[in-house]
PDB file of C-alpha atoms and ligand atoms in Angstrom:
ATOM      1  CA  MET A   1      28.107 -26.233  -1.067  1.00  0.00           C
ATOM      2  CA  ARG A   2      25.973 -25.433   1.976  1.00  0.00           C
ATOM      3  CA  ARG A   3      22.401 -26.602   1.668  1.00  0.00           C
ATOM      4  CA  PRO A   4      19.807 -23.807   1.805  1.00  0.00           C
ATOM      5  CA  THR A   5      17.614 -24.421   4.836  1.00  0.00           C
ATOM      6  CA  VAL A   6      14.312 -22.899   5.935  1.00  0.00           C
ATOM      7  CA  VAL A   7      12.937 -23.700   9.386  1.00  0.00           C
ATOM      8  CA  GLY A   8       9.498 -22.724  10.676  1.00  0.00           C
ATOM      9  CA  ASN A   9       9.242 -22.007  14.399  1.00  0.00           C
ATOM     10  CA  TRP A  10       5.582 -22.281  15.329  1.00  0.00           C
ATOM     11  CA  LYS A  11       6.197 -21.326  18.963  1.00  0.00           C
ATOM     12  CA  MET A  12       3.094 -21.858  21.162  1.00  0.00           C
ATOM     13  CA  ASN A  13       0.764 -21.277  18.232  1.00  0.00           C
ATOM     14  CA  ALA A  14      -1.719 -23.318  16.224  1.00  0.00           C
ATOM     15  CA  SER A  15      -4.277 -25.698  17.688  1.00  0.00           C
ATOM     16  CA  PHE A  16      -4.111 -29.411  16.964  1.00  0.00           C
ATOM     17  CA  ALA A  17      -6.584 -28.964  14.103  1.00  0.00           C
ATOM     18  CA  GLN A  18      -4.605 -26.045  12.639  1.00  0.00           C
ATOM     19  CA  THR A  19      -1.360 -27.999  12.964  1.00  0.00           C
ATOM     20  CA  THR A  20      -2.880 -30.862  10.999  1.00  0.00           C
ATOM     21  CA  GLU A  21      -4.074 -28.451   8.310  1.00  0.00           C
ATOM     22  CA  LEU A  22      -0.724 -26.652   8.102  1.00  0.00           C
ATOM     23  CA  LEU A  23       1.171 -29.917   7.770  1.00  0.00           C
ATOM     24  CA  ALA A  24      -1.160 -31.194   5.059  1.00  0.00           C
ATOM     25  CA  GLY A  25      -0.817 -27.928   3.107  1.00  0.00           C
ATOM     26  CA  LEU A  26       2.947 -27.857   3.418  1.00  0.00           C
ATOM     27  CA  SER A  27       3.538 -31.458   2.415  1.00  0.00           C
ATOM     28  CA  GLU A  28       1.297 -31.049  -0.609  1.00  0.00           C
ATOM     29  CA  GLY A  29       2.964 -27.769  -1.607  1.00  0.00           C
ATOM     30  CA  TRP A  30       6.516 -29.019  -1.097  1.00  0.00           C
ATOM     31  CA  SER A  31       6.326 -32.314  -2.961  1.00  0.00           C
ATOM     32  CA  GLY A  32       8.975 -33.305  -5.492  1.00  0.00           C
ATOM     33  CA  VAL A  33      12.725 -32.848  -5.364  1.00  0.00           C
ATOM     34  CA  HIS A  34      14.188 -29.671  -3.903  1.00  0.00           C
ATOM     35  CA  LYS A  35      17.599 -28.251  -3.226  1.00  0.00           C
ATOM     36  CA  ALA A  36      16.467 -26.565   0.002  1.00  0.00           C
ATOM     37  CA  GLU A  37      15.799 -28.409   3.231  1.00  0.00           C
ATOM     38  CA  VAL A  38      12.512 -27.424   4.836  1.00  0.00           C
ATOM     39  CA  ALA A  39      11.786 -28.090   8.503  1.00  0.00           C
ATOM     40  CA  VAL A  40       9.035 -27.183  10.953  1.00  0.00           C
ATOM     41  CA  CYS A  41       9.206 -26.981  14.743  1.00  0.00           C
ATOM     42  CA  PRO A  42       5.725 -27.426  16.224  1.00  0.00           C
ATOM     43  CA  PRO A  43       5.002 -27.497  19.975  1.00  0.00           C
ATOM     44  CA  TYR A  44       6.078 -30.698  21.807  1.00  0.00           C
ATOM     45  CA  PRO A  45       2.597 -32.244  22.128  1.00  0.00           C
ATOM     46  CA  TYR A  46       2.135 -32.220  18.352  1.00  0.00           C
ATOM     47  CA  LEU A  47       5.462 -33.803  17.403  1.00  0.00           C
ATOM     48  CA  ALA A  48       4.099 -37.357  17.234  1.00  0.00           C
ATOM     49  CA  LYS A  49       1.287 -36.272  14.903  1.00  0.00           C
ATOM     50  CA  THR A  50       3.809 -34.249  12.895  1.00  0.00           C
ATOM     51  CA  ALA A  51       5.933 -37.361  12.413  1.00  0.00           C
ATOM     52  CA  GLU A  52       2.908 -39.248  11.161  1.00  0.00           C
ATOM     53  CA  LEU A  53       1.731 -36.529   8.778  1.00  0.00           C
ATOM     54  CA  LEU A  54       5.173 -35.811   7.334  1.00  0.00           C
ATOM     55  CA  GLU A  55       6.116 -39.459   6.893  1.00  0.00           C
ATOM     56  CA  GLN A  56       5.588 -39.416   3.127  1.00  0.00           C
ATOM     57  CA  SER A  57       6.883 -35.889   2.599  1.00  0.00           C
ATOM     58  CA  ASN A  58      10.361 -34.433   2.235  1.00  0.00           C
ATOM     59  CA  ILE A  59       9.806 -31.957   5.056  1.00  0.00           C
ATOM     60  CA  VAL A  60      11.680 -32.711   8.265  1.00  0.00           C
ATOM     61  CA  PHE A  61      10.872 -31.479  11.755  1.00  0.00           C
ATOM     62  CA  GLY A  62      12.318 -30.508  15.083  1.00  0.00           C
ATOM     63  CA  SER A  63      11.537 -29.239  18.562  1.00  0.00           C
ATOM     64  CA  GLN A  64      11.675 -25.721  19.971  1.00  0.00           C
ATOM     65  CA  ASP A  65      13.956 -26.675  22.856  1.00  0.00           C
ATOM     66  CA  VAL A  66      15.736 -29.667  24.400  1.00  0.00           C
ATOM     67  CA  SER A  67      16.837 -30.525  27.925  1.00  0.00           C
ATOM     68  CA  GLN A  68      20.493 -30.271  28.842  1.00  0.00           C
ATOM     69  CA  HIS A  69      20.016 -33.494  30.824  1.00  0.00           C
ATOM     70  CA  GLU A  70      20.100 -36.997  29.426  1.00  0.00           C
ATOM     71  CA  SER A  71      17.365 -38.354  31.717  1.00  0.00           C
ATOM     72  CA  GLY A  72      16.197 -38.187  35.310  1.00  0.00           C
ATOM     73  CA  ALA A  73      14.026 -36.216  37.703  1.00  0.00           C
ATOM     74  CA  TYR A  74      13.554 -33.083  35.583  1.00  0.00           C
ATOM     75  CA  THR A  75       9.825 -32.475  35.548  1.00  0.00           C
ATOM     76  CA  GLY A  76       8.597 -30.917  32.339  1.00  0.00           C
ATOM     77  CA  GLN A  77      11.806 -31.374  30.398  1.00  0.00           C
ATOM     78  CA  VAL A  78      12.271 -33.391  27.205  1.00  0.00           C
ATOM     79  CA  SER A  79      15.535 -35.139  26.368  1.00  0.00           C
ATOM     80  CA  ALA A  80      17.399 -35.414  23.087  1.00  0.00           C
ATOM     81  CA  ASP A  81      16.779 -39.194  23.048  1.00  0.00           C
ATOM     82  CA  MET A  82      13.022 -38.653  23.378  1.00  0.00           C
ATOM     83  CA  LEU A  83      13.048 -36.191  20.488  1.00  0.00           C
ATOM     84  CA  LEU A  84      15.080 -38.588  18.359  1.00  0.00           C
ATOM     85  CA  ASP A  85      12.610 -41.375  19.202  1.00  0.00           C
ATOM     86  CA  LEU A  86       9.884 -39.198  17.713  1.00  0.00           C
ATOM     87  CA  GLY A  87      11.909 -38.604  14.555  1.00  0.00           C
ATOM     88  CA  CYS A  88      13.111 -35.042  15.188  1.00  0.00           C
ATOM     89  CA  LYS A  89      16.106 -33.921  13.159  1.00  0.00           C
ATOM     90  CA  TYR A  90      16.511 -30.490  14.763  1.00  0.00           C
ATOM     91  CA  ALA A  91      16.134 -28.793  18.147  1.00  0.00           C
ATOM     92  CA  ILE A  92      16.131 -25.017  18.494  1.00  0.00           C
ATOM     93  CA  VAL A  93      18.318 -23.877  21.409  1.00  0.00           C
ATOM     94  CA  GLY A  94      18.772 -20.421  22.881  1.00  0.00           C
ATOM     95  CA  HIS A  95      15.841 -18.730  21.181  1.00  0.00           C
ATOM     96  CA  SER A  96      15.683 -15.159  22.502  1.00  0.00           C
ATOM     97  CA  GLU A  97      12.221 -15.810  23.950  1.00  0.00           C
ATOM     98  CA  ARG A  98      13.679 -18.579  26.124  1.00  0.00           C
ATOM     99  CA  ARG A  99      16.715 -16.463  27.023  1.00  0.00           C
ATOM    100  CA  GLU A 100      14.348 -13.678  28.070  1.00  0.00           C
ATOM    101  CA  TYR A 101      11.289 -15.401  29.591  1.00  0.00           C
ATOM    102  CA  GLN A 102      12.978 -18.519  30.985  1.00  0.00           C
ATOM    103  CA  GLY A 103      16.166 -16.696  31.931  1.00  0.00           C
ATOM    104  CA  GLU A 104      18.368 -19.083  29.957  1.00  0.00           C
ATOM    105  CA  SER A 105      22.024 -18.114  30.104  1.00  0.00           C
ATOM    106  CA  SER A 106      24.505 -18.664  27.296  1.00  0.00           C
ATOM    107  CA  GLU A 107      26.129 -21.360  29.459  1.00  0.00           C
ATOM    108  CA  LEU A 108      22.848 -23.258  29.789  1.00  0.00           C
ATOM    109  CA  VAL A 109      22.253 -22.886  26.037  1.00  0.00           C
ATOM    110  CA  ALA A 110      25.728 -24.349  25.476  1.00  0.00           C
ATOM    111  CA  GLU A 111      24.816 -27.344  27.669  1.00  0.00           C
ATOM    112  CA  LYS A 112      21.677 -27.911  25.607  1.00  0.00           C
ATOM    113  CA  PHE A 113      23.671 -27.629  22.395  1.00  0.00           C
ATOM    114  CA  GLU A 114      26.096 -30.236  23.694  1.00  0.00           C
ATOM    115  CA  ALA A 115      23.289 -32.561  24.833  1.00  0.00           C
ATOM    116  CA  ALA A 116      21.871 -32.437  21.303  1.00  0.00           C
ATOM    117  CA  ILE A 117      25.088 -33.043  19.358  1.00  0.00           C
ATOM    118  CA  ASN A 118      26.116 -35.858  21.717  1.00  0.00           C
ATOM    119  CA  LYS A 119      23.025 -37.745  20.548  1.00  0.00           C
ATOM    120  CA  GLY A 120      23.033 -36.766  16.882  1.00  0.00           C
ATOM    121  CA  LEU A 121      20.190 -34.258  17.138  1.00  0.00           C
ATOM    122  CA  THR A 122      21.054 -31.090  15.183  1.00  0.00           C
ATOM    123  CA  PRO A 123      20.801 -27.977  17.361  1.00  0.00           C
ATOM    124  CA  ILE A 124      19.800 -24.663  15.808  1.00  0.00           C
ATOM    125  CA  LEU A 125      21.634 -22.143  17.978  1.00  0.00           C
ATOM    126  CA  CYS A 126      19.933 -18.732  18.077  1.00  0.00           C
ATOM    127  CA  VAL A 127      22.070 -15.670  18.705  1.00  0.00           C
ATOM    128  CA  GLY A 128      21.285 -11.988  18.400  1.00  0.00           C
ATOM    129  CA  GLU A 129      21.340  -8.579  19.978  1.00  0.00           C
ATOM    130  CA  THR A 130      18.582  -6.414  21.445  1.00  0.00           C
ATOM    131  CA  GLN A 131      17.714  -2.988  20.066  1.00  0.00           C
ATOM    132  CA  ALA A 132      19.584  -1.271  22.921  1.00  0.00           C
ATOM    133  CA  GLU A 133      22.673  -3.403  22.295  1.00  0.00           C
ATOM    134  CA  ARG A 134      22.629  -2.554  18.577  1.00  0.00           C
ATOM    135  CA  GLU A 135      22.256   1.134  19.356  1.00  0.00           C
ATOM    136  CA  SER A 136      25.238   0.878  21.714  1.00  0.00           C
ATOM    137  CA  GLU A 137      27.220  -0.795  18.916  1.00  0.00           C
ATOM    138  CA  LEU A 138      27.465  -4.007  20.917  1.00  0.00           C
ATOM    139  CA  THR A 139      26.084  -6.339  18.237  1.00  0.00           C
ATOM    140  CA  PHE A 140      29.346  -8.168  17.533  1.00  0.00           C
ATOM    141  CA  ASP A 141      30.235  -8.364  21.246  1.00  0.00           C
ATOM    142  CA  VAL A 142      26.883  -9.903  22.146  1.00  0.00           C
ATOM    143  CA  VAL A 143      26.792 -12.339  19.247  1.00  0.00           C
ATOM    144  CA  GLY A 144      30.452 -13.221  19.836  1.00  0.00           C
ATOM    145  CA  GLN A 145      29.838 -13.907  23.537  1.00  0.00           C
ATOM    146  CA  GLN A 146      26.797 -16.103  22.772  1.00  0.00           C
ATOM    147  CA  LEU A 147      28.815 -18.090  20.236  1.00  0.00           C
ATOM    148  CA  ARG A 148      31.885 -18.360  22.424  1.00  0.00           C
ATOM    149  CA  ALA A 149      29.917 -19.942  25.272  1.00  0.00           C
ATOM    150  CA  VAL A 150      29.106 -22.834  22.922  1.00  0.00           C
ATOM    151  CA  ILE A 151      32.602 -22.959  21.413  1.00  0.00           C
ATOM    152  CA  ASP A 152      34.119 -23.120  24.927  1.00  0.00           C
ATOM    153  CA  ARG A 153      31.958 -26.120  25.755  1.00  0.00           C
ATOM    154  CA  CYS A 154      31.831 -28.014  22.441  1.00  0.00           C
ATOM    155  CA  GLY A 155      34.846 -26.758  20.481  1.00  0.00           C
ATOM    156  CA  LEU A 156      34.704 -25.437  16.928  1.00  0.00           C
ATOM    157  CA  GLU A 157      34.175 -28.951  15.592  1.00  0.00           C
ATOM    158  CA  GLY A 158      31.208 -29.412  17.898  1.00  0.00           C
ATOM    159  CA  VAL A 159      29.627 -26.126  16.885  1.00  0.00           C
ATOM    160  CA  ALA A 160      30.036 -27.076  13.235  1.00  0.00           C
ATOM    161  CA  LYS A 161      27.657 -30.007  13.827  1.00  0.00           C
ATOM    162  CA  GLY A 162      24.811 -27.590  14.427  1.00  0.00           C
ATOM    163  CA  VAL A 163      23.150 -24.718  12.609  1.00  0.00           C
ATOM    164  CA  VAL A 164      23.444 -21.083  13.709  1.00  0.00           C
ATOM    165  CA  ALA A 165      20.528 -18.665  13.416  1.00  0.00           C
ATOM    166  CA  TYR A 166      21.257 -14.959  13.635  1.00  0.00           C
ATOM    167  CA  GLU A 167      18.088 -13.465  15.066  1.00  0.00           C
ATOM    168  CA  PRO A 168      18.278  -9.806  16.058  1.00  0.00           C
ATOM    169  CA  VAL A 169      15.835  -9.614  18.972  1.00  0.00           C
ATOM    170  CA  TRP A 170      14.435  -6.283  17.740  1.00  0.00           C
ATOM    171  CA  ALA A 171      13.381  -7.934  14.481  1.00  0.00           C
ATOM    172  CA  ILE A 172      11.534 -10.921  15.949  1.00  0.00           C
ATOM    173  CA  GLY A 173       7.785 -10.660  15.548  1.00  0.00           C
ATOM    174  CA  THR A 174       7.995  -6.899  15.103  1.00  0.00           C
ATOM    175  CA  GLY A 175       7.753  -6.610  11.318  1.00  0.00           C
ATOM    176  CA  LEU A 176      11.168  -4.890  11.384  1.00  0.00           C
ATOM    177  CA  SER A 177      13.726  -6.901   9.459  1.00  0.00           C
ATOM    178  CA  ALA A 178      17.460  -6.316   9.285  1.00  0.00           C
ATOM    179  CA  THR A 179      18.389  -5.181   5.793  1.00  0.00           C
ATOM    180  CA  PRO A 180      20.218  -7.828   3.764  1.00  0.00           C
ATOM    181  CA  GLU A 181      23.461  -5.840   4.213  1.00  0.00           C
ATOM    182  CA  MET A 182      23.035  -5.517   7.999  1.00  0.00           C
ATOM    183  CA  ALA A 183      22.338  -9.233   8.279  1.00  0.00           C
ATOM    184  CA  GLN A 184      25.230 -10.148   5.962  1.00  0.00           C
ATOM    185  CA  ASP A 185      27.679  -8.146   8.133  1.00  0.00           C
ATOM    186  CA  VAL A 186      26.757 -10.200  11.188  1.00  0.00           C
ATOM    187  CA  HIS A 187      26.653 -13.474   9.237  1.00  0.00           C
ATOM    188  CA  ALA A 188      30.157 -12.805   7.899  1.00  0.00           C
ATOM    189  CA  TYR A 189      31.318 -12.165  11.473  1.00  0.00           C
ATOM    190  CA  ILE A 190      29.702 -15.423  12.659  1.00  0.00           C
ATOM    191  CA  ARG A 191      31.363 -17.287   9.771  1.00  0.00           C
ATOM    192  CA  GLU A 192      34.710 -15.830  10.817  1.00  0.00           C
ATOM    193  CA  VAL A 193      34.225 -16.857  14.466  1.00  0.00           C
ATOM    194  CA  LEU A 194      33.295 -20.400  13.377  1.00  0.00           C
ATOM    195  CA  GLY A 195      36.622 -20.668  11.539  1.00  0.00           C
ATOM    196  CA  PRO A 196      37.496 -23.208   8.842  1.00  0.00           C
ATOM    197  CA  GLU A 197      35.540 -25.897  10.742  1.00  0.00           C
ATOM    198  CA  GLY A 198      32.362 -23.883  10.147  1.00  0.00           C
ATOM    199  CA  GLU A 199      32.691 -23.412   6.403  1.00  0.00           C
ATOM    200  CA  GLN A 200      29.856 -25.866   5.768  1.00  0.00           C
ATOM    201  CA  THR A 201      27.731 -24.782   8.747  1.00  0.00           C
ATOM    202  CA  ALA A 202      24.431 -23.243   7.718  1.00  0.00           C
ATOM    203  CA  ILE A 203      23.875 -19.749   9.122  1.00  0.00           C
ATOM    204  CA  LEU A 204      20.190 -18.796   8.975  1.00  0.00           C
ATOM    205  CA  TYR A 205      18.693 -15.341   9.366  1.00  0.00           C
ATOM    206  CA  GLY A 206      15.583 -14.888  11.497  1.00  0.00           C
ATOM    207  CA  GLY A 207      13.512 -11.809  12.207  1.00  0.00           C
ATOM    208  CA  SER A 208      10.270 -10.997  10.384  1.00  0.00           C
ATOM    209  CA  VAL A 209      11.268 -12.819   7.185  1.00  0.00           C
ATOM    210  CA  LYS A 210       8.400 -12.531   4.701  1.00  0.00           C
ATOM    211  CA  PRO A 211       7.897 -13.694   1.104  1.00  0.00           C
ATOM    212  CA  ASP A 212       8.838 -10.252  -0.212  1.00  0.00           C
ATOM    213  CA  THR A 213      12.052  -9.917   1.828  1.00  0.00           C
ATOM    214  CA  ALA A 214      13.356 -13.485   1.573  1.00  0.00           C
ATOM    215  CA  ALA A 215      15.042 -13.449  -1.863  1.00  0.00           C
ATOM    216  CA  ALA A 216      17.225 -10.396  -1.139  1.00  0.00           C
ATOM    217  CA  LEU A 217      18.337 -11.909   2.170  1.00  0.00           C
ATOM    218  CA  PHE A 218      19.152 -15.260   0.568  1.00  0.00           C
ATOM    219  CA  ALA A 219      21.176 -13.535  -2.149  1.00  0.00           C
ATOM    220  CA  GLN A 220      23.777 -12.570   0.466  1.00  0.00           C
ATOM    221  CA  GLN A 221      26.915 -14.665   0.531  1.00  0.00           C
ATOM    222  CA  ASP A 222      26.688 -15.901   4.124  1.00  0.00           C
ATOM    223  CA  ILE A 223      22.911 -16.173   4.505  1.00  0.00           C
ATOM    224  CA  ASP A 224      22.050 -19.833   3.964  1.00  0.00           C
ATOM    225  CA  GLY A 225      18.366 -19.705   4.748  1.00  0.00           C
ATOM    226  CA  ALA A 226      15.925 -18.563   7.399  1.00  0.00           C
ATOM    227  CA  LEU A 227      14.349 -19.315  10.739  1.00  0.00           C
ATOM    228  CA  VAL A 228      10.792 -18.101  10.278  1.00  0.00           C
ATOM    229  CA  GLY A 229       8.224 -17.373  12.994  1.00  0.00           C
ATOM    230  CA  GLY A 230       4.996 -15.617  12.024  1.00  0.00           C
ATOM    231  CA  ALA A 231       5.154 -16.301   8.284  1.00  0.00           C
ATOM    232  CA  SER A 232       5.623 -20.042   8.888  1.00  0.00           C
ATOM    233  CA  LEU A 233       2.050 -20.231  10.177  1.00  0.00           C
ATOM    234  CA  LYS A 234       0.661 -19.370   6.725  1.00  0.00           C
ATOM    235  CA  VAL A 235       1.113 -22.158   4.197  1.00  0.00           C
ATOM    236  CA  GLU A 236       1.442 -19.908   1.140  1.00  0.00           C
ATOM    237  CA  ASP A 237       3.823 -17.441   2.799  1.00  0.00           C
ATOM    238  CA  PHE A 238       6.051 -20.172   4.182  1.00  0.00           C
ATOM    239  CA  LEU A 239       6.140 -22.008   0.853  1.00  0.00           C
ATOM    240  CA  ALA A 240       7.037 -18.757  -0.934  1.00  0.00           C
ATOM    241  CA  ILE A 241       9.995 -18.299   1.441  1.00  0.00           C
ATOM    242  CA  CYS A 242      11.040 -21.922   0.886  1.00  0.00           C
ATOM    243  CA  ARG A 243      10.881 -21.429  -2.893  1.00  0.00           C
ATOM    244  CA  ALA A 244      13.060 -18.327  -2.605  1.00  0.00           C
ATOM    245  CA  ALA A 245      15.700 -20.439  -0.845  1.00  0.00           C
ATOM    246  CA  ASP A 246      15.464 -23.345  -3.278  1.00  0.00           C
TER     247      ASP A 246
HETATM  248  C1  PEP B   1      11.475 -16.401  15.460  1.00  0.00           C
HETATM  249  O1  PEP B   1      10.757 -16.387  16.431  1.00  0.00           O
HETATM  250  O2  PEP B   1      12.430 -17.192  15.420  1.00  0.00           O
HETATM  251  C2  PEP B   1      11.203 -15.474  14.376  1.00  0.00           C
HETATM  252  C3  PEP B   1      12.132 -15.238  13.505  1.00  0.00           C
HETATM  253  O3  PEP B   1       9.946 -14.888  14.365  1.00  0.00           O
HETATM  254  P1  PEP B   1       9.350 -13.884  13.249  1.00  0.00           P
HETATM  255  O4  PEP B   1       9.666 -14.467  11.893  1.00  0.00           O
HETATM  256  O5  PEP B   1       7.899 -13.848  13.519  1.00  0.00           O
HETATM  257  O6  PEP B   1      10.021 -12.575  13.455  1.00  0.00           O
END
């Protein structure tokens, strides 16, 4: 049985004070025993405080990126070891915003994925097509190419150590969500590409997930949870999504 998983990606949002408030609200609201794993990915500078505030809770945390390098003269980068030192469980890699604004290629994303699994940090690999690619019926080609770059580098067994998030770029932060059926089609394809090794790999959906859309998405066979942006910045909305996965 794959464990339902909900991850909040806070991006470059929330001040230090708001982060503290969000973490307090979430740990209070998510106390007790749950089937679903809940994680948050705050900005780097707040990870140490996050570790402190989540110490007594059953919410885990991660980073929004990780360096492909182990250590060295790489100004501004943060290594997997450093993130593990802080207590991170996860690291998001290949988010479409980094692919677009930082020009990250699928090959670089694969290097980051490998750097994470080599150290025991769980990468959350984001894949997904743009609106134009969907309209040109290239969704499976694009998602397949993004996955294959990581498979070529880490093998199917390596990929199975991470989590995959299907995030159609046109649905991120736009309020447009893929329908459960559209998302399921791509999730089933991802599951097929991952092969038998990936049977237990969680495949999350991301793209404007809200409390009122979460349950129908999670009811799909290959949707194991969500990567949530905007709605993860509101305690009640994020908790409602987590409850729908639980
Ligand atoms: C994201 O950035 O990963 C995301 C899914 O954002 P949103 O939920 O705001 O669309």
